[in-house]
XYZ file of C-alpha atoms in Angstrom:
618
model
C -29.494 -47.239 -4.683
C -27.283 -44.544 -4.305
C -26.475 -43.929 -7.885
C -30.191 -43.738 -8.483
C -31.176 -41.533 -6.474
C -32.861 -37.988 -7.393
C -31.113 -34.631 -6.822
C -34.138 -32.832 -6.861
C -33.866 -29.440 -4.629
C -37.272 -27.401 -4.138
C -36.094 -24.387 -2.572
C -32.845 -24.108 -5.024
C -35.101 -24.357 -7.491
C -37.826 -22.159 -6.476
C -34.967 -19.095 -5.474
C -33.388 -19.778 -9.036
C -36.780 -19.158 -10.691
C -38.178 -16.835 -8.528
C -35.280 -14.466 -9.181
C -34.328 -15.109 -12.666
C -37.952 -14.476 -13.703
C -39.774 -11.333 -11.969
C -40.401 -11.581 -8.192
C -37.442 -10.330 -7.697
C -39.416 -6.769 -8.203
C -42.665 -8.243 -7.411
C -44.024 -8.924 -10.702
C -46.363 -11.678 -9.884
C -47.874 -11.960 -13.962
C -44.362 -12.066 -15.550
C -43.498 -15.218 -12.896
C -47.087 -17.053 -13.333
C -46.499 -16.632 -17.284
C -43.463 -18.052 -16.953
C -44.449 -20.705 -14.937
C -47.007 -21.791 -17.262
C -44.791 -21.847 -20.122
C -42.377 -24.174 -18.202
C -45.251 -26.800 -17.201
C -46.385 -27.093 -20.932
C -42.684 -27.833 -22.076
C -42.249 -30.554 -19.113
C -45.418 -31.750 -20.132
C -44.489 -32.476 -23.657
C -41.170 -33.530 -22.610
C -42.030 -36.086 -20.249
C -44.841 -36.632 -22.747
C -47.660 -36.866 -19.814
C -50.001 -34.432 -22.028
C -53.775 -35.562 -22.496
C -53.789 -36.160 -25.682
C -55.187 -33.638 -28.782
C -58.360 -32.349 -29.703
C -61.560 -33.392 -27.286
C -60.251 -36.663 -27.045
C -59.288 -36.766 -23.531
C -56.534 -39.648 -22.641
C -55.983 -40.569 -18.982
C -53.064 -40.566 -17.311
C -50.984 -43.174 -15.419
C -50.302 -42.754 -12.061
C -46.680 -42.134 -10.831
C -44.787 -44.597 -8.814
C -41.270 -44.617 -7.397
C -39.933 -46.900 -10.059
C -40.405 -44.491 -13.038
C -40.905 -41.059 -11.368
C -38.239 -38.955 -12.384
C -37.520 -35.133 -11.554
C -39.160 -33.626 -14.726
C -42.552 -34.916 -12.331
C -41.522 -33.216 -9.849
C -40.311 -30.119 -11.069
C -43.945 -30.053 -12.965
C -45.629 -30.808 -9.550
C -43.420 -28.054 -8.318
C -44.143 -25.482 -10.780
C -47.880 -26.223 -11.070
C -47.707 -25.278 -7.302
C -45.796 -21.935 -8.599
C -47.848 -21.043 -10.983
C -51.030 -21.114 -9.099
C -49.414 -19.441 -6.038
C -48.268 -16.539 -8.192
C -51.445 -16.325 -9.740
C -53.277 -15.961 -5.867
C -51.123 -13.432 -5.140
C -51.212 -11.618 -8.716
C -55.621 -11.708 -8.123
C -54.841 -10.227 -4.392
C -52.599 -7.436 -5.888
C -55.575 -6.558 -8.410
C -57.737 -6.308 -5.718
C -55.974 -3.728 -3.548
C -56.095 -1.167 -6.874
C -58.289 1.302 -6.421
C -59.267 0.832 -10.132
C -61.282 -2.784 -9.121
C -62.950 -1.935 -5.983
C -66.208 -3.149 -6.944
C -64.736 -6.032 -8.183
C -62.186 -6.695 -4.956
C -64.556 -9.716 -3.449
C -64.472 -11.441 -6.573
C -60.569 -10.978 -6.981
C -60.212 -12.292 -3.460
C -62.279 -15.050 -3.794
C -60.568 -16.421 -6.916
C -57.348 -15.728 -4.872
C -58.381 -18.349 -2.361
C -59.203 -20.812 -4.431
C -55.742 -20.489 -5.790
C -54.071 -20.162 -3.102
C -55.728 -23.457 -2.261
C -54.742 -25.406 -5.344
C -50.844 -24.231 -4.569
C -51.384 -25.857 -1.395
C -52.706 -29.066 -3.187
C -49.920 -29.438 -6.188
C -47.331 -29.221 -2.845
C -48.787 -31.652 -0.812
C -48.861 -33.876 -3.713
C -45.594 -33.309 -4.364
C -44.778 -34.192 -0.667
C -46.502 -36.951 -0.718
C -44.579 -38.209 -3.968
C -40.936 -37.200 -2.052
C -41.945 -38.812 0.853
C -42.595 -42.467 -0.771
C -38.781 -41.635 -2.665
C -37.057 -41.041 0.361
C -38.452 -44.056 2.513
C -37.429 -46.035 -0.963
C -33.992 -44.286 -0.619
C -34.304 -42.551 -4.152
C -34.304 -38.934 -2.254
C -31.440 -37.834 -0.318
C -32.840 -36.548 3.695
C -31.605 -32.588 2.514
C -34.248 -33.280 -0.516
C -37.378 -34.004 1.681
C -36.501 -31.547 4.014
C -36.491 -28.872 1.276
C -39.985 -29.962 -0.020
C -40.772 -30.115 3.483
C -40.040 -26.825 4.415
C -41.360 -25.717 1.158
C -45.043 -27.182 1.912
C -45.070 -25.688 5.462
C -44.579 -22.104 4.400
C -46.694 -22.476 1.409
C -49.457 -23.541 4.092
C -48.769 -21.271 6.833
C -49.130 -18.304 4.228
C -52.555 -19.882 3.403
C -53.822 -20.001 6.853
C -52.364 -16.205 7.264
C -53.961 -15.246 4.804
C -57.392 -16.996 5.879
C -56.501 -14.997 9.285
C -55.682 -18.369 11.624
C -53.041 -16.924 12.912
C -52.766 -19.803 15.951
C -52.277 -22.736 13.132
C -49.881 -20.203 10.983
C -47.193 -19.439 13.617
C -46.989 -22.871 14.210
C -46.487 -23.883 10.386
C -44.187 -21.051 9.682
C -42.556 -21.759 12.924
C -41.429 -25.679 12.275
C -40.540 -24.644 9.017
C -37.909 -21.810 10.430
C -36.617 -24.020 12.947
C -35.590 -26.747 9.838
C -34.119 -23.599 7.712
C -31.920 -22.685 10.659
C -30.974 -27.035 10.594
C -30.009 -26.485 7.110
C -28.056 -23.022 7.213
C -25.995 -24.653 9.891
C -25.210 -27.791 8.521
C -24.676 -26.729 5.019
C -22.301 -28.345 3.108
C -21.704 -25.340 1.216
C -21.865 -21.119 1.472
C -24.663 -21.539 -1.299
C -27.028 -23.491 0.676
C -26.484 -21.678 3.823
C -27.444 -18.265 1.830
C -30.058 -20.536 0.401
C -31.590 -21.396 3.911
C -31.125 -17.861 5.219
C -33.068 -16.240 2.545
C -35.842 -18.411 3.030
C -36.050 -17.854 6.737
C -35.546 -13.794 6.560
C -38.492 -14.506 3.886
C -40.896 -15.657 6.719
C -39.545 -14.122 9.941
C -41.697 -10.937 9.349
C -45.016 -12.868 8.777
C -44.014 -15.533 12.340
C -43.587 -11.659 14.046
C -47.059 -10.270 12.027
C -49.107 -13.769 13.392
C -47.543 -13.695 16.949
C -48.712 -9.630 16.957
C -52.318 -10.698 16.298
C -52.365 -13.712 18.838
C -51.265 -10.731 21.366
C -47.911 -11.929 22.595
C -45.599 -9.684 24.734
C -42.394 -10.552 22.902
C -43.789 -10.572 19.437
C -40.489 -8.923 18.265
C -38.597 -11.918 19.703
C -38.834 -14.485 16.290
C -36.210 -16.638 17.172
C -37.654 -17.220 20.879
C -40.836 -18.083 18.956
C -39.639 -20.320 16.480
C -37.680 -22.303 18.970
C -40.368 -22.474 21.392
C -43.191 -23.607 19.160
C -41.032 -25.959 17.076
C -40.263 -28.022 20.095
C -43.649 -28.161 20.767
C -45.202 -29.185 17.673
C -42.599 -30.286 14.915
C -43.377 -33.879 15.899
C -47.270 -33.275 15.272
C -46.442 -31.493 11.953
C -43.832 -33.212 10.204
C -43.646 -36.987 10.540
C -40.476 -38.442 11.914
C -38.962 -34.890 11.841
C -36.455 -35.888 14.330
C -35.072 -38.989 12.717
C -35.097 -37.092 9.626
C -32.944 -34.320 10.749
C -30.672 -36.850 12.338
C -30.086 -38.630 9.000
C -29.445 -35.406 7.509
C -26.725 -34.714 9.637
C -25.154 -38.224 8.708
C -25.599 -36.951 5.289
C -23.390 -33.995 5.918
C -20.610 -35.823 7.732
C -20.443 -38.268 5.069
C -19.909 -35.710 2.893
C -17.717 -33.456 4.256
C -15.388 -36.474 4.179
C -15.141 -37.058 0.712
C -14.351 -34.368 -2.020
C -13.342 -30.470 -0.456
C -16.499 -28.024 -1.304
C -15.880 -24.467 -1.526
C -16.999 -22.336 1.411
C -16.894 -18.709 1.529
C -14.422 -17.259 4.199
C -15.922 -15.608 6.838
C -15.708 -11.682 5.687
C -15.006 -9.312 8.537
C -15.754 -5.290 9.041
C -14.033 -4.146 12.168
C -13.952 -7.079 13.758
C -17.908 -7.751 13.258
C -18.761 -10.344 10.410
C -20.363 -8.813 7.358
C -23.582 -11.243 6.665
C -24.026 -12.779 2.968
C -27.321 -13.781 3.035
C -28.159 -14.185 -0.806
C -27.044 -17.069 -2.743
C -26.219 -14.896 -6.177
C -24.080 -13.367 -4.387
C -22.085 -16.398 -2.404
C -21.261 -17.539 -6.268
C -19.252 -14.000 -7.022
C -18.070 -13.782 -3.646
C -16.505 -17.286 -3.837
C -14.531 -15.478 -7.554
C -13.596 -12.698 -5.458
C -11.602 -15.086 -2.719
C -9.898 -17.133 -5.565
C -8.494 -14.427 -6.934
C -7.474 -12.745 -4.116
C -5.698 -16.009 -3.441
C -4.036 -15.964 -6.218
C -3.003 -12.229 -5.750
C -1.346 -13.750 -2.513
C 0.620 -16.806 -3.915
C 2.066 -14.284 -7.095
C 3.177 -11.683 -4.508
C 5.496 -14.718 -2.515
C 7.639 -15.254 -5.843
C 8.329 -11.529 -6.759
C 9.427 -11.067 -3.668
C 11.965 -13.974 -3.585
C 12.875 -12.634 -7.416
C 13.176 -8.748 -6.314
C 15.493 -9.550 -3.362
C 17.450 -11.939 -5.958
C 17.933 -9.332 -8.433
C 18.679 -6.523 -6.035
C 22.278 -6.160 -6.686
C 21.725 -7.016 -10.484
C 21.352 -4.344 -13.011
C 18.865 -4.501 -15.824
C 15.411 -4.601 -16.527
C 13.859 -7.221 -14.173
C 11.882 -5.085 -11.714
C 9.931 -3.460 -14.358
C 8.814 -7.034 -15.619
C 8.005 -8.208 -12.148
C 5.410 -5.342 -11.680
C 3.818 -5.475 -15.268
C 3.225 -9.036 -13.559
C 1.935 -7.716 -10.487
C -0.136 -5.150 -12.440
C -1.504 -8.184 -14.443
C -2.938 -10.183 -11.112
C -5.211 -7.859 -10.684
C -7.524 -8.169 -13.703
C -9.164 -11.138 -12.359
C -9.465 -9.586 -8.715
C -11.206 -6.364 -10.036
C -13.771 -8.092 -12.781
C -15.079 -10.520 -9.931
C -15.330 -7.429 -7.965
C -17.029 -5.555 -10.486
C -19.991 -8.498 -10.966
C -20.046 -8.795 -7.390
C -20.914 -4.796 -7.082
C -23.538 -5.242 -10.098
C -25.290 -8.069 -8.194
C -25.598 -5.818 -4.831
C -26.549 -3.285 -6.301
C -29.131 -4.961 -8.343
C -30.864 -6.367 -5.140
C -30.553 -2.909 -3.396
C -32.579 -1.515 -6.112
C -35.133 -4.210 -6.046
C -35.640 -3.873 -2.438
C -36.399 -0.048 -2.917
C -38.488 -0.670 -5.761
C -40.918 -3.071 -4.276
C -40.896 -0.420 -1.062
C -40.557 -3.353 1.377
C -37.847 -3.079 4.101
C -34.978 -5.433 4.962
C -36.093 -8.363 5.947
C -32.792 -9.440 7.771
C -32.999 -10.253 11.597
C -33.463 -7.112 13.779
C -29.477 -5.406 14.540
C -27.994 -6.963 11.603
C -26.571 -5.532 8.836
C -28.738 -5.445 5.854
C -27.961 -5.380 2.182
C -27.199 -1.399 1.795
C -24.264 -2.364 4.011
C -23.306 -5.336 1.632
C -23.162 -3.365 -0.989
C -21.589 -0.398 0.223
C -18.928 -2.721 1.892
C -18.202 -4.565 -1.896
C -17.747 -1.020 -3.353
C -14.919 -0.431 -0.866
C -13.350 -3.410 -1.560
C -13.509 -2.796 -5.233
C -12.254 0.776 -4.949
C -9.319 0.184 -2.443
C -8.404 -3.017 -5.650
C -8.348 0.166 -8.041
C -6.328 2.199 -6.231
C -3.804 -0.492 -5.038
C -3.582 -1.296 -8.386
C -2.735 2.199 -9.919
C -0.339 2.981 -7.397
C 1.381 -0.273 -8.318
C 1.489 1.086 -11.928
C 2.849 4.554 -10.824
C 5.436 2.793 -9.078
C 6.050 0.623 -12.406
C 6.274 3.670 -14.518
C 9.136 5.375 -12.399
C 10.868 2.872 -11.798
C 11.235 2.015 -15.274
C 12.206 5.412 -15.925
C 14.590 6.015 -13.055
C 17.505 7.524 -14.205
C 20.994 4.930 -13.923
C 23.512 5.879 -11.532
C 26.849 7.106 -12.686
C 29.693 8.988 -11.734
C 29.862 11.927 -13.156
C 26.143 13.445 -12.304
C 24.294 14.671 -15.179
C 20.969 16.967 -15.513
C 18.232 14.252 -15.437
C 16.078 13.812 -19.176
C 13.131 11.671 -18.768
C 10.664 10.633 -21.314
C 8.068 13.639 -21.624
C 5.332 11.044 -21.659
C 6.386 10.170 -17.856
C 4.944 12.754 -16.009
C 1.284 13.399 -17.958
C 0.955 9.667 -17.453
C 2.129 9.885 -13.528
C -0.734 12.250 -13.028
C -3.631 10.470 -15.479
C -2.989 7.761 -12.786
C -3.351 9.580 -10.015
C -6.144 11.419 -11.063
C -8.125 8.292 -10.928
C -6.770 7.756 -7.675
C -7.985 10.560 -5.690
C -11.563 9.930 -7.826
C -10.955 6.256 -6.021
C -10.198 7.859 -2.761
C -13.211 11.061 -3.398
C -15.867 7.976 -3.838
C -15.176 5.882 -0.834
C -14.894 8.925 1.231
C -18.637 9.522 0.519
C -19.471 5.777 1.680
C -21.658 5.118 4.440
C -19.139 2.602 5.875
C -16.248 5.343 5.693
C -18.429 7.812 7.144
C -19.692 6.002 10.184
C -15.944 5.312 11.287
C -14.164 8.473 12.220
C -11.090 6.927 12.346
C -11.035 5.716 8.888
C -12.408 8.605 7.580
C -9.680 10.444 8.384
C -7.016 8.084 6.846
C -8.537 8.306 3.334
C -9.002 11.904 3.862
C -5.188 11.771 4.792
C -4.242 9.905 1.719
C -6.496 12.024 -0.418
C -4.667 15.383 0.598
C -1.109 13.334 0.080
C -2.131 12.195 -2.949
C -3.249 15.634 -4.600
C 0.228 16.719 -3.416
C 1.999 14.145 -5.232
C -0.479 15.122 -8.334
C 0.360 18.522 -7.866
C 4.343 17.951 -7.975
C 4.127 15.448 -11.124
C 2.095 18.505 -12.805
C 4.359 20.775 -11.996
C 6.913 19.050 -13.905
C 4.557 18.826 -16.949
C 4.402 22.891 -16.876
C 8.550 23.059 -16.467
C 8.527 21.184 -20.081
C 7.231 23.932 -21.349
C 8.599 26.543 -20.067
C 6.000 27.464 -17.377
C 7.359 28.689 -14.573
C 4.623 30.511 -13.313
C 2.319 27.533 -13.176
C 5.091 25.431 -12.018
C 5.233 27.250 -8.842
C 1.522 27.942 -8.247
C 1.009 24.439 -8.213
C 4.356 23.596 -6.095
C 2.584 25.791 -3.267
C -0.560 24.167 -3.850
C 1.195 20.621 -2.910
C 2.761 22.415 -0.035
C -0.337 22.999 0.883
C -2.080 19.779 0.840
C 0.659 18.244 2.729
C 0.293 20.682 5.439
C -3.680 19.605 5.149
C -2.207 15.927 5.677
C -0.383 16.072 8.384
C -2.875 18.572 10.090
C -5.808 15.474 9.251
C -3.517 12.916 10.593
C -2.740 14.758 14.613
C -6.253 14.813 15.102
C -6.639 11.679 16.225
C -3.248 10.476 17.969
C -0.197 11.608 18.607
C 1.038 8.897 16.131
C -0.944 9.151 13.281
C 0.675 7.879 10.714
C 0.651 4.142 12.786
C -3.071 4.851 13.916
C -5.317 3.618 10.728
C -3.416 2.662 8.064
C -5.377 0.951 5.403
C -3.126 -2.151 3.455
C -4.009 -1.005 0.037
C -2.350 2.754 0.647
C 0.571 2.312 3.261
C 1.737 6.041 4.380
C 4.582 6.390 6.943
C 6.062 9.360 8.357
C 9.044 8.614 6.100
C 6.716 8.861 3.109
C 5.557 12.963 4.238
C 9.078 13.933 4.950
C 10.487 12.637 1.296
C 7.445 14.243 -0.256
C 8.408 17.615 1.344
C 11.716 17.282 0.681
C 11.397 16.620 -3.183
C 8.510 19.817 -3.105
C 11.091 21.894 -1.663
C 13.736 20.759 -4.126
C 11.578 21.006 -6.802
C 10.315 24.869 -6.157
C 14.059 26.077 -5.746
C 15.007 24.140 -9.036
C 12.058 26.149 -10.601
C 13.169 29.414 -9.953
C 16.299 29.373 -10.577
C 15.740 27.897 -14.538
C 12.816 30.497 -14.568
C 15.481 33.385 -14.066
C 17.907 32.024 -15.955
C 15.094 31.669 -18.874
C 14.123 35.379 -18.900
C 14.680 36.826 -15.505
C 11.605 35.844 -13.794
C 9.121 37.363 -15.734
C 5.997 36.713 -16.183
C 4.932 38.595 -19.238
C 8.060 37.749 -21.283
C 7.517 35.883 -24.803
C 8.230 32.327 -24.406
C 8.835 31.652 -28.209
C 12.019 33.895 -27.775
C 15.093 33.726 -25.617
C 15.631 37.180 -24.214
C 18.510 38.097 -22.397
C 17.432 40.363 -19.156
C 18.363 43.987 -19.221
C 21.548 44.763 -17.784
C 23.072 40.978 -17.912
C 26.297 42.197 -19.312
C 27.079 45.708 -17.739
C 29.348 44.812 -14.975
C 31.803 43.214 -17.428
C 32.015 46.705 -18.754
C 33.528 48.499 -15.901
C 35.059 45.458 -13.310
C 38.371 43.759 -14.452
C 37.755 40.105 -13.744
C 40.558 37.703 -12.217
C 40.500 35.090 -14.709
C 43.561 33.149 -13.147
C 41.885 33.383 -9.928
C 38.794 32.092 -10.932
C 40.460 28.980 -12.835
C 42.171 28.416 -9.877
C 39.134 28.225 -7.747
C 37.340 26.149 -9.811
C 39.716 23.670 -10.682
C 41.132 23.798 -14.043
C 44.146 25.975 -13.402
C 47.293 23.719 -13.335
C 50.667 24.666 -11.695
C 52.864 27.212 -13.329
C 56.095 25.995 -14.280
C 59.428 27.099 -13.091
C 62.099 27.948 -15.888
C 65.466 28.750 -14.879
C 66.930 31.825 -16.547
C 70.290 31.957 -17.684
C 72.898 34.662 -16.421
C 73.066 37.355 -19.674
C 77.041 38.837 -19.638
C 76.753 42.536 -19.193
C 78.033 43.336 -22.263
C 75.348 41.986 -24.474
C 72.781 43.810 -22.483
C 71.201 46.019 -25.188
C 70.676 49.403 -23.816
C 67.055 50.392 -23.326
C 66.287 53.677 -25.555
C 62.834 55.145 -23.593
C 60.356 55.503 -26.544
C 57.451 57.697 -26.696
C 54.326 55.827 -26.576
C 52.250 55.698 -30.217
C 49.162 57.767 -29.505
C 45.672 56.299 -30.148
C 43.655 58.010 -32.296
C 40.772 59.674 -30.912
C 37.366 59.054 -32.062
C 35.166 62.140 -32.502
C 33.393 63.802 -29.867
C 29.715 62.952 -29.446
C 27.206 64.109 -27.292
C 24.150 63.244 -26.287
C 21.934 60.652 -25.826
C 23.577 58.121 -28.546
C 26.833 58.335 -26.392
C 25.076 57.828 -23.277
C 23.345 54.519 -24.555
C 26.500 53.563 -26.667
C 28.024 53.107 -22.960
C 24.914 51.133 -21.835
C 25.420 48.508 -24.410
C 29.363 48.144 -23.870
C 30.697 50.097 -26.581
C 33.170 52.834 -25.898
């Protein structure tokens, strides 16, 4: 029996449908259109049509041996399609446009209303005889179940019974809550908990008009008229929720379902309470476990290859720069699905309909944009790292000026341009905002990383022989460093240790290298900038210019060349030659010789003489 036995789910399908196909922003016609296209294509499909012209042929009736779930997916959606059509008729009715006509629209949205209530009962009726013939599983009845009891509590809401309503609505949250907590997977318990945030307004609405104290309370109310009157409304509801439990041990035993970890927001859980958005989440959490088991090996491969020279750290992080496609595209549908359901709830004007205290889905939403930005920016600071280590300069013995590629530095800063736009958006996020604490480490790591930005740049302008710009935008980072630590003392005498996000790990160590390298940097600057053309800042940069009066002193002061070999190195020791002895008598006498005069140039006066000495010429 088991390998014959339905898998037909009523509220799967009804949340699939429902979504897919316009309620989603309320559009009752587009979903009863729908609906009425999908009963005529079951209809010919299971080919219970009848018949063609005014010849009218009569059905069969449906028993459990050749019932299949085409019938009741058409039982199902003829339900649909006449309950979107009652509340399509009441929505007509409220326009100012068809006052005069309002009655009418009302009354025709009764007797729809009523024929939704018919179609499920029927269907009940049809899932009950499966399920005591063991062709329906106990989750499948208690879907259809559930589905019958709202579908006739809204009825008798509507009719204004409130007494028989909360009592309907109320049985029928107390089996959702059964189901979200036995689940056998994330998707049904989202699947559950939609449902029952779905009718938890209208149980508080019909225990307001009965005139109870603690009409807020809907969970006190649910349990208390379940017990009550579940066995009155749903036959054998006890034995059935006991076999559905067996059901869900027996399963849990076999083959491992997937099940969404538990996803926490200083230390409170953050609630997923729509299926569409399980499915993504469950993406997200496979490839951040895969993030996790890549990381293990490149460690083991980066200690390995400490000591060895080469190229394999630049290949390990184009690997590590590569893991995170995956993580960032489920992110990325994740963030579209959010936000799609925060703009449907603002379009239809209704307000969350989440349990009272809990978070709602503005704070989904806002929490999967975090995620997705801190992904971003872990993942271009992993490529800035990439990029200079590649470049890093090899270590030899005799130091040499450094040359780097000039494509290093513009594409240093591209990258972390798009990290402070990273760290700017989730500043401005509701979650950031509310915590003080972590608002002031991404502020922190904003300010550090403008500094950083600001260095790299700097570098960019010394290619080119900017000076000037160089060292407007080496104070600048100065600056913003002073800004970081200044953010960071606010809140503890440690800050650096105090909230420290994993995807942008700053340590004291990391502030003091950054100064360090600034302060390098901006001496380095001025002294090429003089020896370029003096310092100034009007000069013409197509033209080497020596500065005025570079050569003067070499004019007028004798310079010790000996001395200054000597100090510098390169003068070697003189060597010692012994003279011989010379006999007396082959001394030649020395004959004192006037000295040849040097001719005299003309005298000249003037200025030409006076700038003739100027530019060493005598």
């Amino acid at each position: 029996m088991s390998e014959n036995k339905l898998s037909f789910r009523a509220l799967q399908l009804a949340n699939e449908q429902r979504t897919a196909y316009g309620l989603r922003y309320s559009d009752f016609t587009r979903y009863r259109k729908h609906c009425a296209n999908r009963t005529h294509r079951l209809r010919s499909t299971l080919k219970t049509t009848h018949g063609k012209g005014r010849e009218f042929k009569k059905l069969p009736p449906l028993s459990t041996d050749n019932i299949k779930d085409g019938h009741l997916e058409l039982l199902l959606f003829e339900s649909e399609r006449a309950w979107a059509y009652s509340q399509d008729l009441v929505t007509q009715s409220l326009q100012p446009a068809n006052e005069d006509q309002a009655g009418t629209l009302r009354h025709s949205a009764t007797g729809r209303f009523r024929r939704a209530v018919h179609w499920s009962t029927q269907l009940l009726s049809h899932c009950q005889s499966l399920y005591a013939s063991s062709y329906l599983s106990a989750e499948g009845l208690m879907q259809i179940t559930i589905y019958t009891l709202i579908l006739n509590g809204r009825f008798l809401r509507y009719r204004d019974n409130f007494e028989d309503a909360v009592i309907q609505l109320s049985v029928a949250r107390h089996l959702l809550d059964e189901l979200a907590d036995r689940a056998a997977t994330s998707r049904d318990q989202a699947l559950a908990t939609v449902f029952a945030d779905e009718i938890g307004p209208e149980i508080r609405y019909c225990a307001h008009e009965l005139g109870r104290e603690r009409a807020y309370n809907v969970d006190a109310i649910a349990a208390e008229l379940s017990e009550k009157h579940r066995g009155e409304i749903v036959e054998g509801c006890d034995a059935l929720i006991q076999k559905f439990r067996q059901e869900g041990e027996v399963a849990g035993k076999g083959e491992g379902r997937k099940k969404l970890a538990i996803l926490m927001w200083e230390g409170q859980p953050v609630p997923v309470r729509n299926p569409e958005l399980v499915d993504v989440l469950l993406l997200v959490q496979e490839a951040e476990a895969k993030i996790t088991q890549s990381r293990e090996p490149a460690r083991a491969e980066g200690v390995s290859d400490k000591g060895r020279k080469g190229k394999s750290g630049g290949h390990g992080s184009k690997k590590g720069v590569a893991a995170y496609d995956a993580i960032l595209l489920a992110l990325s549908d994740a963030e579209e699905v959010a936000r799609k359901l925060v703009e449907a709830q603002q379009n239809s004007g209704s307000s969350s309909t989440s349990a009272a205290g809990t978070r709602d889905i503005h704070f989904v939403h806002a929490y999967i944009v975090y995620q997705l930005l801190s992904r971003r920016i872990q993942r271009d600071l992993l490529l800035v790292s990439a990029l200079l280590t590649s470049h890093r300069p090899q270590a030899s013995a005799r130091p040499k000026k450094e040359h780097v590629d000039a494509r290093l530095y513009p594409a240093v800063v591209k990258l972390l341009d798009t990290v402070i736009q990273g760290l700017a958006q989730m500043r401005n996020l509701s979650i950031v905002d509310e915590s003080p604490e972590l608002a002031s480490a991404v502020e922190a790591r904003l300010t550090f990383t403008k500094a950083r930005r600001c260095s790299y740049l700097a570098q960019c302008y010394v290619a080119v022989k900017k000076y000037a710009e160089a060292l407007s935008l080496i104070q600048n980072a100065t600056i913003y460093l002073r800004e970081t630590r200044s953010t960071l003392s606010i809140f503890s005498e440690d800050p650096i240790s105090s909230a420290s996000p994993a995807y942008y790990p700053l340590t004291s160590s990391d502030l003091d290298a950054l100064e360090s390298v600034i302060s390098q940097d901006g001496l380095t600057i001025k002294n090429e900038w003089f020896a370029y053309n003096g310092g100034s800042i009007n000069a013409d940069n197509k033209t080497y210019k020596k500065p005025l009066f570079f050569d003067i002193a070499l004019n007028y002061v004798q310079l010790d060349m000996d001395r200054l070999q000597e100090r510098a190195g390169k003068a070697s020791a003189p060597v010692l030659v012994p003279v011989q002895a010379v006999p007396a008598k082959s001394r030649l006498e020395e004959v004192a010789r006037p000295k040849t005069p040097e001719p005299q140039a003309p005298a000249k006066g003037g200025l030409s003489s006076l700038l003739e000495g100027w530019w060493g010429r005598k």
